[in-house]
Amino acid sequence: MNHFDKGIERIINKLQTDSYAIIRGDIICSCVDYATKQANPDCPKCLGLGRNLRIKSIKAAIRTSEGSFQNMAVDEKSVVYKGYMTERYSRLLSKDDVVVEGMNAYHVTKKSDKRSDSITPVYSVVFLAPKKKNPEKFVRKFYEVMNK
Ligand SMILES: [Zn+2]
């Protein structure tokens, strides 16, 4: 295992929590307005994401990216988060999918190509941005739908 793996492994083992991956499918949800292409944020099927969804339990350690606050002009909401997880989970996620951890929701912005050469386990980093539009409402709705 190389240095990167060891550091990531330590973070993941210590800090990972049970989270959910909300994976957007290819099918446009019936709530999406034909003219505006906007999804209904109250839709119980797509949670306002506008696509069919698959929900998976994952384990991830989500941390603020170091140095994000160095530039004080930067809006706090544009702070980058990194989700550390094993590749078994990260490979489920693509850009614009959503990760829910506790009462927080994050959009996947990109995946790091950093990965180990070892056979197992493989760790990776998923870059996340806090969901900006009504995150609390989204998370509440998510758990409501999950518990049905
Ligand atoms: Zn919908």
Coordinates of N, CA and C and ligand atoms in Angstrom, one line a residue:
M1 N 0.8 -1.2 0.0 CA 0.0 0.0 0.0 C 0.9 1.3 0.0
N2 N 0.6 2.2 -0.8 CA 1.4 3.4 -0.9 C 0.9 4.4 0.2
H3 N 1.6 5.5 0.2 CA 1.4 6.6 1.2 C -0.1 7.1 1.1
F4 N -0.5 7.3 -0.1 CA -1.9 7.9 -0.3 C -2.9 6.9 0.3
D5 N -2.8 5.6 0.1 CA -3.7 4.7 0.6 C -3.8 4.7 2.1
K6 N -2.6 4.7 2.7 CA -2.6 4.7 4.2 C -3.3 5.9 4.8
G7 N -3.0 7.0 4.3 CA -3.7 8.2 4.8 C -5.2 8.2 4.6
I8 N -5.6 7.8 3.5 CA -7.0 7.7 3.2 C -7.7 6.6 4.0
E9 N -7.0 5.5 4.2 CA -7.5 4.4 4.9 C -7.8 4.8 6.4
R10 N -6.8 5.6 6.9 CA -7.0 6.1 8.3 C -8.2 7.0 8.4
I11 N -8.3 7.9 7.5 CA -9.5 8.8 7.5 C -10.8 8.0 7.4
I12 N -10.8 7.1 6.4 CA -12.1 6.4 6.2 C -12.4 5.6 7.4
N13 N -11.5 4.9 8.0 CA -11.8 4.0 9.1 C -12.3 4.8 10.3
K14 N -11.7 5.9 10.5 CA -12.0 6.7 11.7 C -13.3 7.5 11.6
L15 N -13.5 8.1 10.4 CA -14.5 9.1 10.3 C -15.7 8.7 9.4
Q16 N -15.6 7.6 8.8 CA -16.7 7.3 7.9 C -18.0 7.1 8.7
T17 N -19.1 7.5 8.0 CA -20.4 7.4 8.6 C -21.3 6.8 7.6
D18 N -22.4 6.3 8.1 CA -23.4 5.7 7.2 C -24.1 6.9 6.4
S19 N -24.0 6.8 5.1 CA -24.5 7.8 4.2 C -25.4 7.1 3.1
Y20 N -25.9 8.0 2.3 CA -26.7 7.4 1.2 C -26.2 8.0 -0.1
A21 N -26.2 7.2 -1.1 CA -25.9 7.7 -2.5 C -27.2 7.7 -3.2
I22 N -27.6 8.9 -3.7 CA -28.8 9.0 -4.5 C -28.3 9.1 -6.0
I23 N -28.6 8.1 -6.7 CA -28.0 7.9 -8.1 C -29.1 8.3 -9.1
R24 N -28.8 9.2 -9.9 CA -29.8 9.7 -10.9 C -29.7 8.7 -12.1
G25 N -30.9 8.3 -12.5 CA -31.0 7.4 -13.7 C -31.2 8.2 -15.0
D26 N -31.5 7.5 -16.1 CA -31.6 8.2 -17.4 C -33.1 8.6 -17.7
I27 N -34.0 8.1 -16.9 CA -35.4 8.3 -17.2 C -35.9 9.6 -16.6
I28 N -36.4 10.5 -17.4 CA -36.9 11.8 -17.0 C -38.2 11.6 -16.2
C29 N -38.2 12.2 -15.0 CA -39.4 12.0 -14.1 C -40.6 12.6 -14.7
S30 N -41.8 12.0 -14.4 CA -43.1 12.6 -15.0 C -43.4 14.0 -14.4
C31 N -42.7 14.4 -13.3 CA -43.0 15.7 -12.8 C -42.4 16.8 -13.5
V32 N -41.4 16.5 -14.4 CA -40.6 17.5 -15.0 C -41.5 18.3 -16.0
D33 N -41.5 19.6 -15.9 CA -42.3 20.5 -16.7 C -41.8 20.5 -18.2
Y34 N -42.7 20.2 -19.1 CA -42.2 20.0 -20.5 C -41.6 21.3 -21.0
A35 N -42.1 22.4 -20.7 CA -41.6 23.7 -21.2 C -40.4 24.2 -20.5
T36 N -40.4 24.2 -19.1 CA -39.3 24.8 -18.4 C -38.2 23.8 -18.0
K37 N -38.5 22.5 -18.2 CA -37.6 21.4 -17.8 C -37.3 21.3 -16.3
Q38 N -38.2 22.1 -15.6 CA -38.0 22.1 -14.1 C -38.7 20.9 -13.5
A39 N -38.0 20.3 -12.5 CA -38.7 19.2 -11.7 C -39.4 19.8 -10.5
N40 N -40.4 19.1 -10.1 CA -41.2 19.5 -8.9 C -40.4 19.2 -7.6
P41 N -40.0 20.2 -6.9 CA -39.2 19.9 -5.7 C -39.9 19.0 -4.6
D42 N -41.2 18.9 -4.7 CA -42.0 18.1 -3.8 C -42.3 16.7 -4.3
C43 N -41.7 16.4 -5.5 CA -42.0 15.1 -6.1 C -41.4 14.0 -5.2
P44 N -42.2 13.0 -4.8 CA -41.7 11.9 -3.9 C -40.9 10.9 -4.7
K45 N -41.0 10.9 -6.1 CA -40.3 9.9 -6.9 C -38.9 10.4 -7.2
C46 N -38.7 11.6 -7.5 CA -37.4 12.1 -7.9 C -36.8 13.1 -6.9
L47 N -37.5 13.5 -5.9 CA -37.1 14.5 -4.9 C -36.6 15.8 -5.5
G48 N -37.2 16.1 -6.7 CA -36.9 17.3 -7.3 C -35.6 17.2 -8.2
L49 N -35.0 16.0 -8.3 CA -33.8 15.9 -9.2 C -34.2 15.6 -10.6
G50 N -35.5 15.3 -10.9 CA -35.9 15.2 -12.3 C -35.6 13.9 -13.0
R51 N -35.1 12.9 -12.3 CA -34.8 11.6 -13.0 C -35.2 10.5 -12.0
N52 N -35.3 9.3 -12.6 CA -35.6 8.2 -11.8 C -34.3 8.0 -10.9
L53 N -34.6 7.5 -9.6 CA -33.5 7.4 -8.7 C -33.2 6.0 -8.2
R54 N -32.0 5.7 -7.9 CA -31.6 4.5 -7.2 C -30.9 5.0 -5.9
I55 N -31.3 4.4 -4.8 CA -30.7 4.8 -3.5 C -29.9 3.7 -2.9
K56 N -28.7 3.9 -2.6 CA -27.8 2.9 -2.0 C -27.2 3.4 -0.7
S57 N -27.1 2.5 0.3 CA -26.4 2.8 1.5 C -24.9 2.8 1.2
I58 N -24.2 3.8 1.7 CA -22.7 3.8 1.5 C -22.1 4.2 2.8
K59 N -20.8 4.1 2.9 CA -20.0 4.6 4.0 C -19.0 5.6 3.4
A60 N -19.0 6.8 4.0 CA -18.1 7.9 3.5 C -17.7 8.8 4.6
A61 N -16.5 9.3 4.5 CA -16.0 10.3 5.4 C -16.0 11.6 4.6
I62 N -16.8 12.5 5.0 CA -16.9 13.8 4.2 C -16.2 14.9 5.0
R63 N -15.2 15.5 4.4 CA -14.5 16.5 5.1 C -14.4 17.8 4.2
T64 N -14.3 18.9 4.9 CA -14.0 20.2 4.1 C -12.6 20.1 3.6
S65 N -12.5 20.5 2.4 CA -11.2 20.5 1.7 C -10.3 21.6 2.4
E66 N -9.1 21.2 2.8 CA -8.2 22.1 3.5 C -8.0 23.4 2.6
G67 N -7.9 24.5 3.3 CA -7.5 25.7 2.6 C -8.7 26.4 1.9
S68 N -9.9 25.9 2.1 CA -11.1 26.4 1.4 C -11.4 27.8 2.0
F69 N -11.0 28.1 3.2 CA -11.4 29.4 3.8 C -10.3 30.4 3.6
Q70 N -9.2 30.1 3.0 CA -8.1 31.0 2.9 C -8.4 32.3 2.1
N71 N -9.3 32.1 1.1 CA -9.7 33.2 0.4 C -11.1 33.7 1.0
M72 N -11.0 34.8 1.8 CA -12.2 35.2 2.5 C -13.3 35.8 1.6
A73 N -12.9 36.1 0.3 CA -13.9 36.6 -0.6 C -14.8 35.5 -1.1
V74 N -14.4 34.2 -0.9 CA -15.1 33.1 -1.4 C -16.4 32.9 -0.6
D75 N -17.5 32.8 -1.2 CA -18.7 32.5 -0.6 C -18.6 31.1 0.2
E76 N -19.0 31.1 1.4 CA -18.9 29.9 2.2 C -19.6 28.7 1.5
K77 N -20.6 29.0 0.8 CA -21.3 27.9 0.2 C -20.6 27.3 -1.0
S78 N -19.6 27.9 -1.5 CA -18.8 27.3 -2.6 C -17.6 26.5 -2.1
V79 N -17.6 26.3 -0.8 CA -16.5 25.5 -0.2 C -16.6 24.1 -0.7
V80 N -15.5 23.5 -1.0 CA -15.4 22.2 -1.6 C -15.3 21.2 -0.4
Y81 N -16.1 20.1 -0.5 CA -16.0 19.0 0.4 C -15.4 17.8 -0.4
K82 N -14.7 17.0 0.4 CA -14.3 15.7 -0.2 C -14.9 14.5 0.5
G83 N -15.4 13.6 -0.2 CA -15.9 12.4 0.4 C -15.0 11.3 0.1
Y84 N -14.4 10.8 1.2 CA -13.4 9.7 1.1 C -14.2 8.4 1.3
M85 N -14.0 7.5 0.4 CA -14.8 6.2 0.4 C -14.0 5.1 -0.3
T86 N -14.4 3.9 -0.1 CA -13.8 2.8 -0.9 C -14.4 2.9 -2.3
E87 N -13.7 2.4 -3.2 CA -14.1 2.5 -4.6 C -15.4 1.7 -4.9
R88 N -15.6 0.7 -4.1 CA -16.9 0.0 -4.1 C -18.1 0.9 -4.0
Y89 N -18.0 2.0 -3.3 CA -19.0 3.0 -3.2 C -18.9 4.1 -4.2
S90 N -17.6 4.6 -4.4 CA -17.4 5.7 -5.3 C -17.8 5.4 -6.7
R91 N -17.7 4.2 -7.1 CA -18.0 3.8 -8.5 C -19.5 3.9 -8.8
L92 N -20.3 3.9 -7.7 CA -21.7 4.1 -7.9 C -22.1 5.5 -8.3
L93 N -21.2 6.5 -8.0 CA -21.5 7.9 -8.1 C -21.0 8.5 -9.4
S94 N -21.8 9.4 -10.0 CA -21.4 10.2 -11.1 C -21.7 11.6 -10.8
K95 N -21.2 12.5 -11.7 CA -21.5 13.9 -11.5 C -23.0 14.2 -11.4
D96 N -23.4 15.1 -10.5 CA -24.7 15.5 -10.2 C -25.6 14.5 -9.4
D97 N -25.0 13.4 -9.1 CA -25.7 12.5 -8.1 C -25.6 13.2 -6.8
V98 N -26.3 12.7 -5.8 CA -26.4 13.4 -4.5 C -26.0 12.4 -3.4
V99 N -25.2 12.9 -2.4 CA -24.8 12.1 -1.3 C -25.5 12.8 -0.1
V100 N -26.2 12.0 0.7 CA -26.8 12.5 2.0 C -26.1 11.9 3.1
E101 N -25.6 12.8 4.0 CA -25.0 12.3 5.2 C -25.6 13.1 6.4
G102 N -26.3 12.3 7.2 CA -27.0 13.0 8.3 C -28.1 14.0 7.7
M103 N -28.0 15.2 8.1 CA -28.9 16.2 7.6 C -28.3 17.0 6.5
N104 N -27.2 16.6 5.9 CA -26.5 17.3 4.9 C -26.7 16.6 3.5
A105 N -26.8 17.4 2.5 CA -26.9 16.9 1.1 C -25.8 17.5 0.3
Y106 N -25.2 16.7 -0.5 CA -24.1 17.2 -1.4 C -24.3 16.7 -2.8
H107 N -24.0 17.6 -3.8 CA -23.9 17.2 -5.2 C -22.5 16.7 -5.5
V108 N -22.4 15.6 -6.3 CA -21.1 15.2 -6.7 C -20.6 16.1 -7.8
T109 N -19.5 16.7 -7.7 CA -19.0 17.6 -8.7 C -18.0 16.8 -9.6
K110 N -17.1 16.1 -9.0 CA -16.2 15.2 -9.8 C -15.6 14.2 -8.9
K111 N -15.0 13.2 -9.6 CA -14.3 12.1 -8.9 C -12.8 12.3 -9.1
S112 N -12.0 12.0 -8.1 CA -10.6 12.1 -8.3 C -10.1 10.9 -9.0
D113 N -9.1 11.0 -9.8 CA -8.5 9.8 -10.5 C -7.5 9.2 -9.6
K114 N -7.3 9.8 -8.4 CA -6.3 9.2 -7.5 C -6.8 7.9 -7.1
R115 N -6.0 6.9 -7.2 CA -6.4 5.6 -6.8 C -5.1 4.8 -6.6
S116 N -5.2 3.7 -5.8 CA -4.1 3.0 -5.5 C -3.8 1.9 -6.6
D117 N -2.7 1.4 -6.6 CA -2.4 0.3 -7.5 C -2.6 -1.1 -6.9
S118 N -2.8 -1.0 -5.6 CA -3.0 -2.3 -4.9 C -4.3 -3.0 -5.3
I119 N -4.4 -4.2 -5.2 CA -5.6 -5.0 -5.7 C -6.8 -4.6 -4.8
T120 N -6.7 -4.8 -3.5 CA -7.8 -4.5 -2.7 C -7.3 -3.9 -1.3
P121 N -7.9 -3.1 -0.6 CA -9.1 -2.3 -1.1 C -8.6 -1.0 -1.9
V122 N -9.5 -0.5 -2.6 CA -9.1 0.7 -3.4 C -9.9 1.9 -2.8
Y123 N -9.2 3.0 -2.5 CA -9.9 4.2 -2.0 C -10.0 5.3 -3.0
S124 N -11.0 6.1 -2.9 CA -11.0 7.2 -3.8 C -11.7 8.4 -3.2
V125 N -11.6 9.5 -3.8 CA -12.1 10.8 -3.3 C -13.1 11.3 -4.3
V126 N -14.3 11.6 -3.7 CA -15.3 12.2 -4.5 C -15.5 13.6 -4.1
F127 N -15.4 14.6 -5.1 CA -15.6 16.0 -4.7 C -17.0 16.4 -4.6
L128 N -17.4 17.1 -3.6 CA -18.8 17.4 -3.3 C -19.0 18.8 -3.1
A129 N -20.2 19.3 -3.5 CA -20.6 20.7 -3.2 C -21.9 20.6 -2.5
P130 N -22.0 21.4 -1.4 CA -23.3 21.4 -0.6 C -24.5 21.8 -1.5
K131 N -25.6 21.0 -1.4 CA -26.7 21.4 -2.2 C -27.2 22.7 -1.8
K132 N -27.5 23.6 -2.8 CA -27.8 25.0 -2.4 C -29.3 25.3 -2.3
K133 N -30.0 24.6 -3.2 CA -31.5 24.9 -3.2 C -32.2 24.1 -2.1
N134 N -32.7 24.7 -1.1 CA -33.5 24.1 -0.1 C -32.9 22.8 0.5
P135 N -31.7 22.8 0.9 CA -31.1 21.5 1.4 C -31.8 20.8 2.5
E136 N -32.3 21.6 3.5 CA -33.0 21.0 4.6 C -34.3 20.3 4.1
K137 N -35.0 21.0 3.3 CA -36.3 20.4 2.8 C -36.0 19.1 2.0
F138 N -34.9 19.2 1.2 CA -34.6 18.0 0.4 C -34.3 16.8 1.3
V139 N -33.5 17.0 2.3 CA -33.1 15.9 3.2 C -34.3 15.4 3.9
R140 N -35.1 16.3 4.4 CA -36.4 15.8 5.1 C -37.2 14.9 4.2
K141 N -37.4 15.4 3.0 CA -38.2 14.7 2.0 C -37.5 13.3 1.7
F142 N -36.2 13.3 1.6 CA -35.5 12.1 1.4 C -35.8 11.0 2.4
Y143 N -35.7 11.4 3.7 CA -35.9 10.5 4.8 C -37.3 10.0 4.9
E144 N -38.2 11.0 4.6 CA -39.7 10.7 4.5 C -39.9 9.5 3.5
V145 N -39.4 9.7 2.3 CA -39.5 8.7 1.3 C -38.9 7.4 1.7
M146 N -37.7 7.5 2.2 CA -36.9 6.3 2.6 C -37.7 5.4 3.7
N147 N -38.4 6.1 4.6 CA -39.0 5.4 5.7 C -40.4 4.9 5.4
K148 N -40.8 5.1 4.1 CA -42.1 4.5 3.7 C -42.0 3.1 3.4
Ligands
ZN1 ZN -40.3 13.9 -10.1

